[in-house]
Amino acid sequence: MEEENEVVKTFAELGVRQELVLACDRLGWKNPTKIQAEALPHALEGKDVIGLAQTGSGKTGAFALPILQALLTHVLDSEPKKGRRPDPAFFACVLSPTRELAIQIAEQFEALGSDISLRCVVLVGGLDRMQQTIALAKRPHVIVATPGRLWDHMCDTKGFSLKTLKYLVLDEADRLLNEEFEKSLNLILEEIPRDRKTFLFSATMTKKVKKLQRACLRNPVKIEAASKYSTVDTLKQQYRFVAAKDKECYLVYMLSEMPESIAMIFTRTCEGARFLALLLRSLGFRAIPITGQMTQSNRLGALNKFKAGECNILVCTDVASRGLDIPSVDAVINYDIPTNSKDYIHRVGRTARAGRSGVGISLVNQYELEWYLQIEKLIGKKLPEYPAEHDEVMSLQGRVDEAHRLSKMNMKESGGRKKRRGEDDEESERFLGGKNDKRGNNDKRSSKKSRR
Ligand code: AMP
């Protein structure tokens, strides 16, 4: 929580160099966020830092700026010794638990480093390995990677090693420590120089994170930017109890009430996300799904459509949405209530980022009450009800039922539940506009119209 009467220091006052202050300015970062204000002085001084930061807090800037500053000061600006400057290649490595987050981190590095010709590469699974090898041959300054793919390159890519590494960042460390990554992570940690700076960021401080901290960091400064499970003040949160059978009508009503919004809708399953996207599209909404069943390139395609504004509604599951940073999102709708209440914090954290405002609405049916109460307990408050006249909402029922029927047919046609990862190309391309789009072709109709 922001403390009142706190004097806000500028980036320059915190010790950030002019070139980077200008880069922040260009990105519209007027003042440091809380985690940046607290972490930067220590990180710029060369200390190891542990940051407990909530999603959307600006933590990427908190570790990217000190790394870029060190790269400028100690390498790019330094006097050549015996005619040679220190090698700036593979200066820093950021480990991230998801591909999407890795890409976003790299985007922030590139945006902040554009004036200093920063070279940054992303090494994640699901993307072409050969291209990554070629990018590594150009000796980038910063690598952003998921542990598995990084370890693959460390083993197999000729001429690539991290022996010059000066900075390691473990981002979302609590999630890096899952079964999938733990082994590669340990192997990487054994291989890289011990004489380096380390930043560890995590939403929660679990036992495993503490162990990792002890193994990796030296006398770290600990910074906590927010209470563990709080949501930001600029987020307006509401709920609505509805019968399970009325949920679709309520969702359509809510979206019609916010026609200009950029919204993310969360469902529990991949099928649910695909189905809702079909249903909304047949009602004239510009919706697109993103699910774990889609191939990586289709996921990125969907994400780009959403980021570019071609679609203003992203229907997704928790797994597919992890770490997504799309600053323009101003509404999150929990169509299905998450069974794990911490997922609620992650979901609504997709909006109201870095001081912007946003709304998070939860549609709760009779079977989800218990989970919803857990959420209220976790965030420590009772939320107000989303205001809507039930009769007005249900006046949409005829159209919504028809859309439901059509979408069900379409789901059946395209394989329904039997679909497996990678088998979704044809359908995804239809969403992405690559193939004849029988269902989403009425996109341009205004969503308000769909209520009539
Ligand atoms: P992060 O928590 O690093 O994922 O950042 C969330 C969003 O906040 C990103 O879109 C950043 O571009 C943005 N951001 C980071 N630092 C600032 C700042 N000081 N002022 C305004 N926006 C920021």
mmCIF file of N, CA and C and ligand atoms in Angstrom, residues 11 24 27-36 53-63 65 101 104-105 108 171-172 323-328 350 353-356, ligand 1:
data_model
loop_
_atom_site.group_PDB
_atom_site.id
_atom_site.type_symbol
_atom_site.label_atom_id
_atom_site.label_comp_id
_atom_site.label_asym_id
_atom_site.label_seq_id
_atom_site.Cartn_x
_atom_site.Cartn_y
_atom_site.Cartn_z
ATOM 1 N N PHE A 11 13.689 8.972 -10.905
ATOM 2 C CA PHE A 11 14.674 7.950 -11.275
ATOM 3 C C PHE A 11 16.088 8.513 -11.116
ATOM 4 N N CYS A 24 13.159 5.783 -19.685
ATOM 5 C CA CYS A 24 11.956 5.649 -18.836
ATOM 6 C C CYS A 24 10.923 6.693 -19.267
ATOM 7 N N LEU A 27 9.065 5.785 -22.242
ATOM 8 C CA LEU A 27 8.052 4.750 -21.995
ATOM 9 C C LEU A 27 6.872 5.287 -21.176
ATOM 10 N N GLY A 28 6.980 6.576 -20.800
ATOM 11 C CA GLY A 28 5.899 7.161 -19.999
ATOM 12 C C GLY A 28 6.015 6.822 -18.524
ATOM 13 N N TRP A 29 7.187 6.365 -18.096
ATOM 14 C CA TRP A 29 7.392 6.086 -16.669
ATOM 15 C C TRP A 29 7.809 7.399 -16.003
ATOM 16 N N LYS A 30 6.857 8.112 -15.456
ATOM 17 C CA LYS A 30 7.178 9.441 -14.908
ATOM 18 C C LYS A 30 7.933 9.318 -13.589
ATOM 19 N N ASN A 31 7.400 8.479 -12.727
ATOM 20 C CA ASN A 31 8.054 8.268 -11.426
ATOM 21 C C ASN A 31 8.258 6.784 -11.193
ATOM 22 N N PRO A 32 9.254 6.455 -10.368
ATOM 23 C CA PRO A 32 9.446 5.023 -10.066
ATOM 24 C C PRO A 32 8.235 4.472 -9.313
ATOM 25 N N THR A 33 7.919 3.217 -9.540
ATOM 26 C CA THR A 33 6.895 2.564 -8.726
ATOM 27 C C THR A 33 7.538 2.226 -7.374
ATOM 28 N N LYS A 34 6.710 1.735 -6.452
ATOM 29 C CA LYS A 34 7.212 1.501 -5.098
ATOM 30 C C LYS A 34 8.377 0.491 -5.086
ATOM 31 N N ILE A 35 8.200 -0.600 -5.797
ATOM 32 C CA ILE A 35 9.277 -1.616 -5.790
ATOM 33 C C ILE A 35 10.536 -1.045 -6.437
ATOM 34 N N GLN A 36 10.362 -0.204 -7.452
ATOM 35 C CA GLN A 36 11.533 0.391 -8.106
ATOM 36 C C GLN A 36 12.221 1.371 -7.143
ATOM 37 N N ALA A 53 7.113 -8.817 -4.722
ATOM 38 C CA ALA A 53 6.342 -7.794 -5.415
ATOM 39 C C ALA A 53 5.117 -8.401 -6.054
ATOM 40 N N GLN A 54 4.036 -7.645 -6.005
ATOM 41 C CA GLN A 54 2.815 -8.139 -6.616
ATOM 42 C C GLN A 54 2.866 -7.916 -8.119
ATOM 43 N N THR A 55 2.024 -8.650 -8.798
ATOM 44 C CA THR A 55 2.012 -8.563 -10.245
ATOM 45 C C THR A 55 1.624 -7.149 -10.703
ATOM 46 N N GLY A 56 2.312 -6.652 -11.718
ATOM 47 C CA GLY A 56 2.022 -5.312 -12.230
ATOM 48 C C GLY A 56 2.684 -4.202 -11.437
ATOM 49 N N SER A 57 3.606 -4.568 -10.544
ATOM 50 C CA SER A 57 4.198 -3.567 -9.659
ATOM 51 C C SER A 57 5.346 -2.803 -10.317
ATOM 52 N N GLY A 58 5.774 -3.233 -11.478
ATOM 53 C CA GLY A 58 6.922 -2.597 -12.131
ATOM 54 C C GLY A 58 8.231 -3.285 -11.769
ATOM 55 N N LYS A 59 8.152 -4.564 -11.393
ATOM 56 C CA LYS A 59 9.366 -5.246 -10.923
ATOM 57 C C LYS A 59 10.382 -5.455 -12.047
ATOM 58 N N THR A 60 9.909 -5.555 -13.286
ATOM 59 C CA THR A 60 10.872 -5.752 -14.381
ATOM 60 C C THR A 60 11.822 -4.560 -14.460
ATOM 61 N N GLY A 61 11.263 -3.355 -14.334
ATOM 62 C CA GLY A 61 12.117 -2.161 -14.330
ATOM 63 C C GLY A 61 13.079 -2.173 -13.159
ATOM 64 N N ALA A 62 12.623 -2.731 -12.036
ATOM 65 C CA ALA A 62 13.460 -2.744 -10.831
ATOM 66 C C ALA A 62 14.714 -3.595 -11.030
ATOM 67 N N PHE A 63 14.648 -4.614 -11.891
ATOM 68 C CA PHE A 63 15.895 -5.359 -12.125
ATOM 69 C C PHE A 63 16.557 -4.996 -13.453
ATOM 70 N N LEU A 65 16.752 -1.962 -14.976
ATOM 71 C CA LEU A 65 17.526 -0.705 -14.950
ATOM 72 C C LEU A 65 18.920 -0.894 -14.330
ATOM 73 N N LEU A 101 5.917 -14.485 -20.400
ATOM 74 C CA LEU A 101 6.569 -13.544 -19.488
ATOM 75 C C LEU A 101 7.984 -13.236 -19.983
ATOM 76 N N GLN A 104 7.850 -10.735 -22.697
ATOM 77 C CA GLN A 104 7.552 -9.394 -22.179
ATOM 78 C C GLN A 104 8.753 -8.750 -21.482
ATOM 79 N N ILE A 105 9.478 -9.570 -20.744
ATOM 80 C CA ILE A 105 10.661 -9.041 -20.059
ATOM 81 C C ILE A 105 11.648 -8.540 -21.107
ATOM 82 N N GLN A 108 10.716 -5.262 -22.492
ATOM 83 C CA GLN A 108 11.046 -4.119 -21.619
ATOM 84 C C GLN A 108 12.536 -3.806 -21.662
ATOM 85 N N ASP A 171 13.121 -14.573 -11.857
ATOM 86 C CA ASP A 171 11.850 -13.852 -11.786
ATOM 87 C C ASP A 171 10.724 -14.839 -11.497
ATOM 88 N N GLU A 172 9.757 -14.384 -10.718
ATOM 89 C CA GLU A 172 8.656 -15.259 -10.292
ATOM 90 C C GLU A 172 9.241 -16.569 -9.757
ATOM 91 N N GLY A 323 1.455 -14.324 -16.157
ATOM 92 C CA GLY A 323 2.457 -13.300 -16.390
ATOM 93 C C GLY A 323 2.175 -12.349 -17.551
ATOM 94 N N LEU A 324 1.042 -12.506 -18.228
ATOM 95 C CA LEU A 324 0.791 -11.612 -19.364
ATOM 96 C C LEU A 324 0.736 -10.159 -18.894
ATOM 97 N N ASP A 325 1.430 -9.316 -19.609
ATOM 98 C CA ASP A 325 1.408 -7.895 -19.249
ATOM 99 C C ASP A 325 0.883 -7.107 -20.429
ATOM 100 N N ILE A 326 -0.383 -6.763 -20.365
ATOM 101 C CA ILE A 326 -0.972 -5.956 -21.429
ATOM 102 C C ILE A 326 -1.574 -4.745 -20.730
ATOM 103 N N PRO A 327 -0.795 -3.653 -20.692
ATOM 104 C CA PRO A 327 -1.178 -2.535 -19.835
ATOM 105 C C PRO A 327 -2.571 -1.985 -20.118
ATOM 106 N N SER A 328 -3.065 -2.149 -21.363
ATOM 107 C CA SER A 328 -4.353 -1.531 -21.695
ATOM 108 C C SER A 328 -5.554 -2.317 -21.164
ATOM 109 N N ARG A 350 -4.070 -8.673 -13.827
ATOM 110 C CA ARG A 350 -3.862 -8.387 -15.270
ATOM 111 C C ARG A 350 -4.394 -7.006 -15.609
ATOM 112 N N ARG A 353 -2.828 -2.019 -13.834
ATOM 113 C CA ARG A 353 -1.385 -2.170 -13.663
ATOM 114 C C ARG A 353 -0.701 -0.815 -13.573
ATOM 115 N N ALA A 354 0.324 -0.759 -12.752
ATOM 116 C CA ALA A 354 1.176 0.420 -12.611
ATOM 117 C C ALA A 354 0.359 1.715 -12.535
ATOM 118 N N GLY A 355 -0.561 1.768 -11.600
ATOM 119 C CA GLY A 355 -1.276 3.013 -11.314
ATOM 120 C C GLY A 355 -2.508 3.255 -12.166
ATOM 121 N N ARG A 356 -2.733 2.426 -13.202
ATOM 122 C CA ARG A 356 -3.940 2.631 -14.019
ATOM 123 C C ARG A 356 -5.149 2.065 -13.274
HETATM 124 P P1 AMP B 1 5.811 -5.434 -14.363
HETATM 125 O O1 AMP B 1 5.306 -5.526 -12.964
HETATM 126 O O2 AMP B 1 7.281 -5.318 -14.451
HETATM 127 O O3 AMP B 1 5.257 -6.544 -15.205
HETATM 128 O O4 AMP B 1 5.275 -4.058 -14.997
HETATM 129 C C1 AMP B 1 3.926 -3.810 -15.213
HETATM 130 C C2 AMP B 1 3.698 -2.645 -16.155
HETATM 131 O O5 AMP B 1 4.086 -1.420 -15.540
HETATM 132 C C3 AMP B 1 4.484 -2.686 -17.460
HETATM 133 O O6 AMP B 1 3.580 -2.398 -18.506
HETATM 134 C C4 AMP B 1 5.502 -1.585 -17.355
HETATM 135 O O7 AMP B 1 5.788 -1.003 -18.613
HETATM 136 C C5 AMP B 1 4.804 -0.605 -16.452
HETATM 137 N N1 AMP B 1 5.739 0.199 -15.623
HETATM 138 C C6 AMP B 1 6.863 -0.217 -15.054
HETATM 139 N N2 AMP B 1 7.443 0.779 -14.352
HETATM 140 C C7 AMP B 1 6.639 1.855 -14.481
HETATM 141 C C8 AMP B 1 6.696 3.197 -13.966
HETATM 142 N N3 AMP B 1 7.689 3.611 -13.194
HETATM 143 N N4 AMP B 1 5.686 4.026 -14.298
HETATM 144 C C9 AMP B 1 4.660 3.599 -15.090
HETATM 145 N N5 AMP B 1 4.560 2.355 -15.598
HETATM 146 C C10 AMP B 1 5.535 1.482 -15.295
#
